[in-house]
Short mmCIF file of C-alpha atoms in Angstrom, two decimals:
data_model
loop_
_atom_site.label_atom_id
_atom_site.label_comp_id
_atom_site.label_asym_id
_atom_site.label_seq_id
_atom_site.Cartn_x
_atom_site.Cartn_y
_atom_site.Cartn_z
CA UNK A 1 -31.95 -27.03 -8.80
CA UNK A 2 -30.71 -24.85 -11.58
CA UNK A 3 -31.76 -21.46 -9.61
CA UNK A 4 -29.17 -20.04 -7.36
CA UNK A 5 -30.55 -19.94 -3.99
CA UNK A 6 -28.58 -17.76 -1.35
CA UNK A 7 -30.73 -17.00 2.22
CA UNK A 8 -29.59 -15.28 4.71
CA UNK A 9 -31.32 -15.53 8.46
CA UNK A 10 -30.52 -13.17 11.10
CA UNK A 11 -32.93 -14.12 13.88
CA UNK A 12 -33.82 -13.37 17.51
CA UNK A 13 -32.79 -15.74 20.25
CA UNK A 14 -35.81 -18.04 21.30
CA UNK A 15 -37.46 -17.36 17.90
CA UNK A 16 -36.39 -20.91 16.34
CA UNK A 17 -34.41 -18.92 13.06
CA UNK A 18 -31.73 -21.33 13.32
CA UNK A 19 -34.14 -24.19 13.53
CA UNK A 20 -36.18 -22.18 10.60
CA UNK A 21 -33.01 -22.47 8.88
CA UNK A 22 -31.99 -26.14 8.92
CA UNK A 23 -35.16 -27.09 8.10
CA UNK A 24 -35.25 -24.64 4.62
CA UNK A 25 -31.46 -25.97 3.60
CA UNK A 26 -32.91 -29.63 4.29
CA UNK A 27 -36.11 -29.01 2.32
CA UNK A 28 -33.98 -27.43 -0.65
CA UNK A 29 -31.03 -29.76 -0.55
CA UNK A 30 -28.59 -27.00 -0.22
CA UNK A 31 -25.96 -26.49 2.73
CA UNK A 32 -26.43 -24.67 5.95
CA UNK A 33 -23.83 -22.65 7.64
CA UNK A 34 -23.90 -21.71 11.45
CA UNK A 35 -21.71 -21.98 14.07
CA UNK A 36 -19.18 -24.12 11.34
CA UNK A 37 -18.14 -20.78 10.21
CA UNK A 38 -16.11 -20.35 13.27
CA UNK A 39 -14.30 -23.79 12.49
CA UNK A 40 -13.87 -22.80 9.19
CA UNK A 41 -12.59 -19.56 9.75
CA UNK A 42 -10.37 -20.85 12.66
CA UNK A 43 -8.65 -23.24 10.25
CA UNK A 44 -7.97 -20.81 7.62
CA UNK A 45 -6.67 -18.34 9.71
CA UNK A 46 -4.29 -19.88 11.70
CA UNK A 47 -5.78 -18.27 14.95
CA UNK A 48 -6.77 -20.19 17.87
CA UNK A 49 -10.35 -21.49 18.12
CA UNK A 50 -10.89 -21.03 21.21
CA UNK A 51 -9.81 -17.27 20.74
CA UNK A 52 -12.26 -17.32 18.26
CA UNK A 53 -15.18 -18.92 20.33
CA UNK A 54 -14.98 -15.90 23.01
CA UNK A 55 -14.66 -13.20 19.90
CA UNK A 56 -17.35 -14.72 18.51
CA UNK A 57 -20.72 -11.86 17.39
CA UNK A 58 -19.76 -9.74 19.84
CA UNK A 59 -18.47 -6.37 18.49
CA UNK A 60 -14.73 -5.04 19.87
CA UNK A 61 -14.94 -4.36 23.38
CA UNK A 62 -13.67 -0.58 24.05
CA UNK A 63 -11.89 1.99 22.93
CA UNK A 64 -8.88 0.54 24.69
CA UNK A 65 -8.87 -2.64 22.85
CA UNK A 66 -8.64 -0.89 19.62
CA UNK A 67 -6.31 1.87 20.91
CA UNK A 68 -3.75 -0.88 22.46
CA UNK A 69 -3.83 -3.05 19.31
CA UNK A 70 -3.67 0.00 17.17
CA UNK A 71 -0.66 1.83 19.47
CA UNK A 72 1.63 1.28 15.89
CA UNK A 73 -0.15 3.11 14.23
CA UNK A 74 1.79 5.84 16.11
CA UNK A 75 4.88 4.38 15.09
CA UNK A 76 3.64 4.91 11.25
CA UNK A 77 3.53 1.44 10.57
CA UNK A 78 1.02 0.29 7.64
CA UNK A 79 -2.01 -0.98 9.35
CA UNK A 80 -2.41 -5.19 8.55
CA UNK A 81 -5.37 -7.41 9.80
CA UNK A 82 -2.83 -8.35 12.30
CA UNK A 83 -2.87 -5.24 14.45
CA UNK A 84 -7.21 -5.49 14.81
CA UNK A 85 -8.58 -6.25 17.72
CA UNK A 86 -9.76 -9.93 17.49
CA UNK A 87 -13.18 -9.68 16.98
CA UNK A 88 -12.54 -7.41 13.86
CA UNK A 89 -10.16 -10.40 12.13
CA UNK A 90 -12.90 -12.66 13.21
CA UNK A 91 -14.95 -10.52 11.54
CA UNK A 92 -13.34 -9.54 8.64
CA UNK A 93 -12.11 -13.17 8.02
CA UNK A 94 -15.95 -14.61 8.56
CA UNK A 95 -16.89 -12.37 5.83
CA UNK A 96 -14.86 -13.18 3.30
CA UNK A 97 -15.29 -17.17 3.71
CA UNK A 98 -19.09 -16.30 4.04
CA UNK A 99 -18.35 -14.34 0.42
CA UNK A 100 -16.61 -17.44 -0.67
CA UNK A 101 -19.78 -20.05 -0.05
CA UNK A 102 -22.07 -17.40 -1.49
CA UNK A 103 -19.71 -17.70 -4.34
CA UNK A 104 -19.76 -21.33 -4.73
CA UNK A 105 -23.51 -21.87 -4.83
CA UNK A 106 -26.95 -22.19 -3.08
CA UNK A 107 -26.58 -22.21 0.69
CA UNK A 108 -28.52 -21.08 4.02
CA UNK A 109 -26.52 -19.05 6.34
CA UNK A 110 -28.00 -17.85 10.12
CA UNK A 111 -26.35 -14.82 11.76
CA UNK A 112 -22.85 -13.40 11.51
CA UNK A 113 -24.19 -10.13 9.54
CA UNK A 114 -24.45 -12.38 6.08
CA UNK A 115 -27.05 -9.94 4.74
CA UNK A 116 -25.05 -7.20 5.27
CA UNK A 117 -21.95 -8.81 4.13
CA UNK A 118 -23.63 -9.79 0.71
CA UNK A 119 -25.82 -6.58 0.86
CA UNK A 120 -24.02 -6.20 -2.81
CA UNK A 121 -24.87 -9.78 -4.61
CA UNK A 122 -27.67 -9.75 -6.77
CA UNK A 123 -30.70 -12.58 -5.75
CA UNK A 124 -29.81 -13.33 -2.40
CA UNK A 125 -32.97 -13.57 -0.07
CA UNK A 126 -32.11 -11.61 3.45
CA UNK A 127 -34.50 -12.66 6.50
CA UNK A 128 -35.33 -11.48 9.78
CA UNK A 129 -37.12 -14.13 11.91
CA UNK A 130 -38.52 -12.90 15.30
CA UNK A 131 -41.32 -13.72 18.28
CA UNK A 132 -43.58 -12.33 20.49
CA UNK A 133 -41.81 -12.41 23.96
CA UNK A 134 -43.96 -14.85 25.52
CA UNK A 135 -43.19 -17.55 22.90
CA UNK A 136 -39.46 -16.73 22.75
CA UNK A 137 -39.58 -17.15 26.54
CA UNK A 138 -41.56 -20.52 26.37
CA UNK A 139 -38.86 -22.17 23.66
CA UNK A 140 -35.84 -21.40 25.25
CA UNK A 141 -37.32 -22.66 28.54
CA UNK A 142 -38.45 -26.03 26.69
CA UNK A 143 -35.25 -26.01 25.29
CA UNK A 144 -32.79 -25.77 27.89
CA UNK A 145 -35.01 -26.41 31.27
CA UNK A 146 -34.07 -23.34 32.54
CA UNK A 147 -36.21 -21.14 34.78
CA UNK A 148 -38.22 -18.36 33.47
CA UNK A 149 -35.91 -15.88 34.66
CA UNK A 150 -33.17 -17.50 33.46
CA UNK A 151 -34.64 -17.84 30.25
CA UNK A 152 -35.47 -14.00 30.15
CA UNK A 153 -31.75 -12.88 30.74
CA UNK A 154 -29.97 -15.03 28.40
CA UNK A 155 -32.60 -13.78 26.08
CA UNK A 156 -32.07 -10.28 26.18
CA UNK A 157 -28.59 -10.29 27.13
CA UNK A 158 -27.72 -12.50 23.72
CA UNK A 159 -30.22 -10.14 21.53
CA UNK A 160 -28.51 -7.10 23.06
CA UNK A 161 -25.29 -8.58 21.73
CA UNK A 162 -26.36 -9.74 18.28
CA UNK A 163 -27.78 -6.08 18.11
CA UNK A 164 -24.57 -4.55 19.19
CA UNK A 165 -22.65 -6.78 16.91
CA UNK A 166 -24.65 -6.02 13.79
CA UNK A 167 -25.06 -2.11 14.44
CA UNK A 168 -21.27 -1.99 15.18
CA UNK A 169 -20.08 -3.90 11.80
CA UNK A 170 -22.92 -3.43 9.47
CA UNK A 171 -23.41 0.42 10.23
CA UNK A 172 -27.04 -0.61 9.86
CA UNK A 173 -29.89 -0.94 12.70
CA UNK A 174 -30.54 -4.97 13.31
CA UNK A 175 -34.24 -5.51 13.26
CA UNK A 176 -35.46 -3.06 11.20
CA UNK A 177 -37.61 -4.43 8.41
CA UNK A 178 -36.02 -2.54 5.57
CA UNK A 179 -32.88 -4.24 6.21
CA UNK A 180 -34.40 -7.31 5.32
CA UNK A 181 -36.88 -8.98 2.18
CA UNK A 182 -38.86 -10.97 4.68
CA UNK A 183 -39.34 -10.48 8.41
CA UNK A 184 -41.65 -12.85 9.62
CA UNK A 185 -42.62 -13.27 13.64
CA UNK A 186 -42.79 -17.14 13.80
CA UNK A 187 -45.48 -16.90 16.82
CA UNK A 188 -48.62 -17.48 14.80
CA UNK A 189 -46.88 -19.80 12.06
CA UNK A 190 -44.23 -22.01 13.91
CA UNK A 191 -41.76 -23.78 12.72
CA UNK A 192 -43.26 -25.63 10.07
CA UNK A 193 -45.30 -23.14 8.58
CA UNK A 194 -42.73 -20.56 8.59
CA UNK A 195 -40.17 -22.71 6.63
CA UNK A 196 -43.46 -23.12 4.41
CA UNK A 197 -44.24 -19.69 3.86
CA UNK A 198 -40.08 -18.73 3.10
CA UNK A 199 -40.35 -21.43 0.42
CA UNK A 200 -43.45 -19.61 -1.19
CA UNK A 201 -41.60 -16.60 -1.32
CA UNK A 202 -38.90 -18.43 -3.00
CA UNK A 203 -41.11 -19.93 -5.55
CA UNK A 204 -42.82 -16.37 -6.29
CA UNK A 205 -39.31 -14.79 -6.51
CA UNK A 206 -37.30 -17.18 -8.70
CA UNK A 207 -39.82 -20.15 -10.17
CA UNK A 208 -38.23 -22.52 -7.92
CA UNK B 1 -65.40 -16.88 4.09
CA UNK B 2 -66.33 -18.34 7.49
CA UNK B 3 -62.81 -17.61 9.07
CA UNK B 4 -62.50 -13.51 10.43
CA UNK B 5 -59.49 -12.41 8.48
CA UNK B 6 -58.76 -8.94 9.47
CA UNK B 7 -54.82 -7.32 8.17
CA UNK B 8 -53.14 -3.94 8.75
CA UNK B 9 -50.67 -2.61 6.59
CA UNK B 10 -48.03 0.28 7.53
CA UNK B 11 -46.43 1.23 4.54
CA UNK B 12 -43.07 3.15 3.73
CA UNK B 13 -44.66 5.95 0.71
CA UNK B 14 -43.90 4.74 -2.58
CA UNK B 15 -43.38 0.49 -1.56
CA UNK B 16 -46.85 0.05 -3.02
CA UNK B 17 -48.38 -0.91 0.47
CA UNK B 18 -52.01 0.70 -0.65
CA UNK B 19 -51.96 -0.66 -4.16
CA UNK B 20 -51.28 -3.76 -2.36
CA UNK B 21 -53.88 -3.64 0.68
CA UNK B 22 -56.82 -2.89 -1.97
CA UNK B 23 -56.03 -5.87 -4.61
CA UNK B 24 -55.91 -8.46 -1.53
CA UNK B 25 -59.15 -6.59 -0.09
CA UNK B 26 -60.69 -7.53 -3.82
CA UNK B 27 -59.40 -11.08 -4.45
CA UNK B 28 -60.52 -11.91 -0.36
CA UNK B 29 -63.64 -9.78 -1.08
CA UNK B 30 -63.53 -7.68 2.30
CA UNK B 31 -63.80 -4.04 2.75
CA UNK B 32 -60.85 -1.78 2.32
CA UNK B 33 -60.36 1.43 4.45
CA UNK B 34 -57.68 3.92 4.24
CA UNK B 35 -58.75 7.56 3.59
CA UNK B 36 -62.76 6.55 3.96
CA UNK B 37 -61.45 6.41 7.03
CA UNK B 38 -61.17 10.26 8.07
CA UNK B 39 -64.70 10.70 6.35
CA UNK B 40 -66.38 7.97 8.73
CA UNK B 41 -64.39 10.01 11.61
CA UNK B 42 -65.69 13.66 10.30
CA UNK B 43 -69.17 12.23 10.11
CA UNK B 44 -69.37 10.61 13.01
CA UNK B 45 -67.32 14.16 15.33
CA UNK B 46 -69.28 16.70 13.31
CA UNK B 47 -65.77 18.29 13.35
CA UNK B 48 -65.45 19.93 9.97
CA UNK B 49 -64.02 17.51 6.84
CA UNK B 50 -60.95 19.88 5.77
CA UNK B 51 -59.42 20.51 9.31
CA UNK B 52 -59.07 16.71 9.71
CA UNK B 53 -57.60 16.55 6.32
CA UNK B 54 -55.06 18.62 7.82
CA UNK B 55 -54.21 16.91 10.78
CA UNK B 56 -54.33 13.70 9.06
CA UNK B 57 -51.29 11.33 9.90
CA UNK B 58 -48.78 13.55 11.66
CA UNK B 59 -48.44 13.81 15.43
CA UNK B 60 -49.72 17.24 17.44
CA UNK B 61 -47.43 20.11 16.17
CA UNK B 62 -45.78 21.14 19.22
CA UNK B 63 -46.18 21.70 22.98
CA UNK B 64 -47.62 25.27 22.36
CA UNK B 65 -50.14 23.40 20.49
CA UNK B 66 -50.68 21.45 23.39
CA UNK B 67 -49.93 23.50 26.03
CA UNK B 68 -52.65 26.28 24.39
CA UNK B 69 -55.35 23.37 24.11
CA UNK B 70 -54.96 22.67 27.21
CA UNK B 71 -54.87 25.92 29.08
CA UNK B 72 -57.88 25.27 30.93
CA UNK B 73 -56.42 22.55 32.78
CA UNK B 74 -55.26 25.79 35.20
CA UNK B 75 -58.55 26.31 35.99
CA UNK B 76 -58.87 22.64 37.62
CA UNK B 77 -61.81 21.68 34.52
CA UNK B 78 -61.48 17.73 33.90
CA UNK B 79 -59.91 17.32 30.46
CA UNK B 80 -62.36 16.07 27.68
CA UNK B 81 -61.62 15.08 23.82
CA UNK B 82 -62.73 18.59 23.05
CA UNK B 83 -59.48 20.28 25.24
CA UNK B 84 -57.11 17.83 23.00
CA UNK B 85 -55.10 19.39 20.24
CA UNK B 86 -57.03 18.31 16.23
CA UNK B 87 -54.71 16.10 15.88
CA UNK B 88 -55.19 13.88 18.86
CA UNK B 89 -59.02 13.92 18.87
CA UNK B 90 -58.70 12.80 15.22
CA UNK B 91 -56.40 9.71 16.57
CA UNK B 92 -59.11 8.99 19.35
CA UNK B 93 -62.16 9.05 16.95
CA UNK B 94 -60.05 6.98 14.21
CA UNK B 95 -58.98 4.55 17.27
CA UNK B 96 -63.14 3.84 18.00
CA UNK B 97 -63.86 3.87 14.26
CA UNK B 98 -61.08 1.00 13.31
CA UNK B 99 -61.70 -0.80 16.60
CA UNK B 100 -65.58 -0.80 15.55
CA UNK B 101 -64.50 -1.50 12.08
CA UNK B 102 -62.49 -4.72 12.97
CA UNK B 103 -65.23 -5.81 15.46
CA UNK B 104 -68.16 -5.80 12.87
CA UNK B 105 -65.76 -8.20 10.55
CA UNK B 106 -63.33 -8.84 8.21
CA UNK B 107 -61.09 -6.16 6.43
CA UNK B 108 -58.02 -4.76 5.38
CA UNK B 109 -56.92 -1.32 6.84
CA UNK B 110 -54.10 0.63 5.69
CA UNK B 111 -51.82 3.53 7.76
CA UNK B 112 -53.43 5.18 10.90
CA UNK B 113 -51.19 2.68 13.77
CA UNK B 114 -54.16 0.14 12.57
CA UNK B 115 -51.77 -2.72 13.84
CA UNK B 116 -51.36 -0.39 17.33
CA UNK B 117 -55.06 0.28 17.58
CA UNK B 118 -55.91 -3.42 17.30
CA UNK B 119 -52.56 -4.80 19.06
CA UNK B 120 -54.93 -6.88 21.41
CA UNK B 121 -57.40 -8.29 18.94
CA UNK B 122 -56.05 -11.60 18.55
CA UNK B 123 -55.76 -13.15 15.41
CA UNK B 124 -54.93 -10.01 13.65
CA UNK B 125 -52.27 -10.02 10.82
CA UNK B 126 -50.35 -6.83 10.80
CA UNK B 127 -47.71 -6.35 7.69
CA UNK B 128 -45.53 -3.83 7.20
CA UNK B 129 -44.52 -2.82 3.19
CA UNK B 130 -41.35 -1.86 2.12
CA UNK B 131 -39.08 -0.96 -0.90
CA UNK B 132 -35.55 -0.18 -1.88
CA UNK B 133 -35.22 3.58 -2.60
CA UNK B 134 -34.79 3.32 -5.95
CA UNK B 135 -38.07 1.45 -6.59
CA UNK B 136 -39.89 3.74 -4.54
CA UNK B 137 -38.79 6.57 -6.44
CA UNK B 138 -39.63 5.57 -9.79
CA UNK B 139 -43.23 4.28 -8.44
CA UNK B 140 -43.66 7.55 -7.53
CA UNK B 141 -42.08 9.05 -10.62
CA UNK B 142 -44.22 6.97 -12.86
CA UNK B 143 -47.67 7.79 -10.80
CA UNK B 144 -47.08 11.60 -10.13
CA UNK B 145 -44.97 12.22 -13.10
CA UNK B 146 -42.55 14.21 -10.85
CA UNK B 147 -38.59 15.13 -11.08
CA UNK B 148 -35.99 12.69 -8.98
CA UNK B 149 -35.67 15.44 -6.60
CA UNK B 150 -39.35 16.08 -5.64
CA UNK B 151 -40.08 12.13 -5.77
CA UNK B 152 -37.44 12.07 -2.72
CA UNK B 153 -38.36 15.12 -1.26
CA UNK B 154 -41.63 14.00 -0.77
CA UNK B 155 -40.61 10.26 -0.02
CA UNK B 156 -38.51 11.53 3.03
CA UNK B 157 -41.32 14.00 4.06
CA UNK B 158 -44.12 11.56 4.05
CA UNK B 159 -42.16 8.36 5.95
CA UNK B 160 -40.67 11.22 8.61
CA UNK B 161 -44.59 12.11 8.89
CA UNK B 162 -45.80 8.82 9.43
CA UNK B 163 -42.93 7.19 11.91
CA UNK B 164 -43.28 10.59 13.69
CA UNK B 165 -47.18 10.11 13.82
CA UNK B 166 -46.96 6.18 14.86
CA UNK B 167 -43.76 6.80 17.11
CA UNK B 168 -45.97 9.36 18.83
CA UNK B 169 -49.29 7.74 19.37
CA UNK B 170 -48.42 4.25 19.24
CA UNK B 171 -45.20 4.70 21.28
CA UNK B 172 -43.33 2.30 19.43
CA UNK B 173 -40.85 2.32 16.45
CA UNK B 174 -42.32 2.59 13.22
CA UNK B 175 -40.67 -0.25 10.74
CA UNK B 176 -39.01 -2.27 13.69
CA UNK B 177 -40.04 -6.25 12.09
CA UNK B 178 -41.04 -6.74 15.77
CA UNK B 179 -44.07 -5.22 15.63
CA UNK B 180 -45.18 -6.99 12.66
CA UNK B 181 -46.75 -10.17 11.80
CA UNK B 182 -45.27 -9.85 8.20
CA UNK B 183 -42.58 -7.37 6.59
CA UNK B 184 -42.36 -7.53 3.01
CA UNK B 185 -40.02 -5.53 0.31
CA UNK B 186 -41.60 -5.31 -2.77
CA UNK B 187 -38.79 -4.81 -4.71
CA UNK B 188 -38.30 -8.26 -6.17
CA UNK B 189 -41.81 -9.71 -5.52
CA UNK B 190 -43.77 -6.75 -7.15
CA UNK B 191 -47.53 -5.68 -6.14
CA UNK B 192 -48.75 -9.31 -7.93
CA UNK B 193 -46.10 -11.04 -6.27
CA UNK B 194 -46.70 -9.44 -2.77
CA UNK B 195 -50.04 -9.89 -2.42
CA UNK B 196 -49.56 -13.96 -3.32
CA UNK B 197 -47.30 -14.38 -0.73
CA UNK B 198 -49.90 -12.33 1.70
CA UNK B 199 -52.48 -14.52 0.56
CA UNK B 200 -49.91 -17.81 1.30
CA UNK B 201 -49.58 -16.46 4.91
CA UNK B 202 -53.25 -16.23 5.36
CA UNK B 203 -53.45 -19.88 4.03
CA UNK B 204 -51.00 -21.26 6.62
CA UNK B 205 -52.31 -19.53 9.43
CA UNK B 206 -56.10 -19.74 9.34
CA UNK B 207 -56.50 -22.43 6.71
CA UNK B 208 -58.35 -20.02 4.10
#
């Protein structure tokens, strides 16, 4: 494929996104980047990966985490990634190696604020994939044989997070449309047909 | 068409959400509603034509507006439409007139919390239509023939209007994805391109 194909999918838990995204990256031929980021970022970094697992899209924790890893400041000292709380090097070092594979070529990438990261790049295709409640609540309760009440807090307790985690670092509001080209509630479509209807839109939007 | 194919379509002003709604109306040869709308409901009230123009799309004025409307509540009189503020009856009437609307058969309605209104109709597509800012404004530069400055002025004044109006009677968030079947930014698909894409959903999910 000639065409430069960057998508981005930030997704609600239980609304199959990341499954939504395999599928696309397998159906185009292109790579797909999820939780390898962490690995990736991990490696270059020197930092700990299991460090990196707990820090992982959830924004800094207080005021106190910033204020005791930023207590130098007070000594004048120039402020390096080093003295950020964890989360933020995560962050900041997640972005730049998810600036890098944008870079390189045509790749699918769930989560980790990649539309806002590449908010900037011209072409890139920015998605929000979400469900009605019931449907989120029926996958991740197929998925995992948990109870429906299980299933229910893990759902809004990781959504809460991914919402915290992209307000905090993007400066944006997760879930609105207009943060997004296509938003497309997978309920009436499923899987198949949403990875269907995402490669229309490609096909209207660059020839491909 | 033997399939019922009936869409909403919120709109941010300027995305091209009504130029959109009435070309997919044409090409799927249903009936289009958007300001016919407030005729039907004047008809239908006998309330006079120009005071619902007025009220149209923006949420009762104030609680003085309320609270004078419905003065006679002191008294112990049962409330009827005719103690609501304008505004409200207008929503109620426009509520019975879309709900009618979608009943008799297909159609594509645009504004008015359509996609609120009809929330329980299932089988429903409900979009929401955006646009970067800078597309918006020159769509509404090249229509209106306007200055940057008034373009935005009445870009922000319109979309505070109408989130204020479906915030307030549909008691949701105006351009959350979540509440929509379908978001779609125009910017790099275009009207043509929009409505293709609209017409590929349709195909996937009812087979038309």
């Amino acid at each position: 494929m000639d065409q430069k194909i960057i998508v981005t999918i930030a997704r609600q838990y239980g609304s199959g996104g990341r499954a939504i995204g395999k599928q696309l990256a397998q159906d185009l031929n292109i790579p797909f980047y999820d939780k390898d980021l962490i690995q990736l970022a991990a490696k270059e970094s020197g930092i700990e990966e299991n460090l990196f697992a707990r820090a992982d899209e959830s924004p800094s924790n207080s005021f106190w985490d910033t204020f005791a890893s930023n207590a130098n400041l007070f000594g004048n000292k120039p402020l390096t990634i080093n003295d950020m709380p964890m989360n933020d090097k995560l962050f900041v070092i997640q972005a730049n190696i998810i600036k890098d594979i944008a870079e390189k070529g045509s790749c699918v990438i769930v989560g980790r604020c990649a539309d806002y990261i590449l908010r900037d790049v011209k072409g890139t295709t920015h998605l929000f994939i979400h469900s009605d409640e019931k449907d989120k609540l029926n996958r991740i309760i197929n998925s995992y044989g948990v109870s429906e009440k299980d299933a229910r807090d893990v759902m809004l307790k990781t959504d809460r997070q991914r919402s915290a985690y992209y307000n905090y670092y993007a400066d944006n509001k997760w879930g609105r449309a207009e943060n997004y080209d296509l938003s497309i509630k997978t309920s009436a479509l499923g899987i198949t047909g949403t990875v269907r209807l995402i490669k229309d839109y490609l096909a209207i939007r660059y020839g491909v």
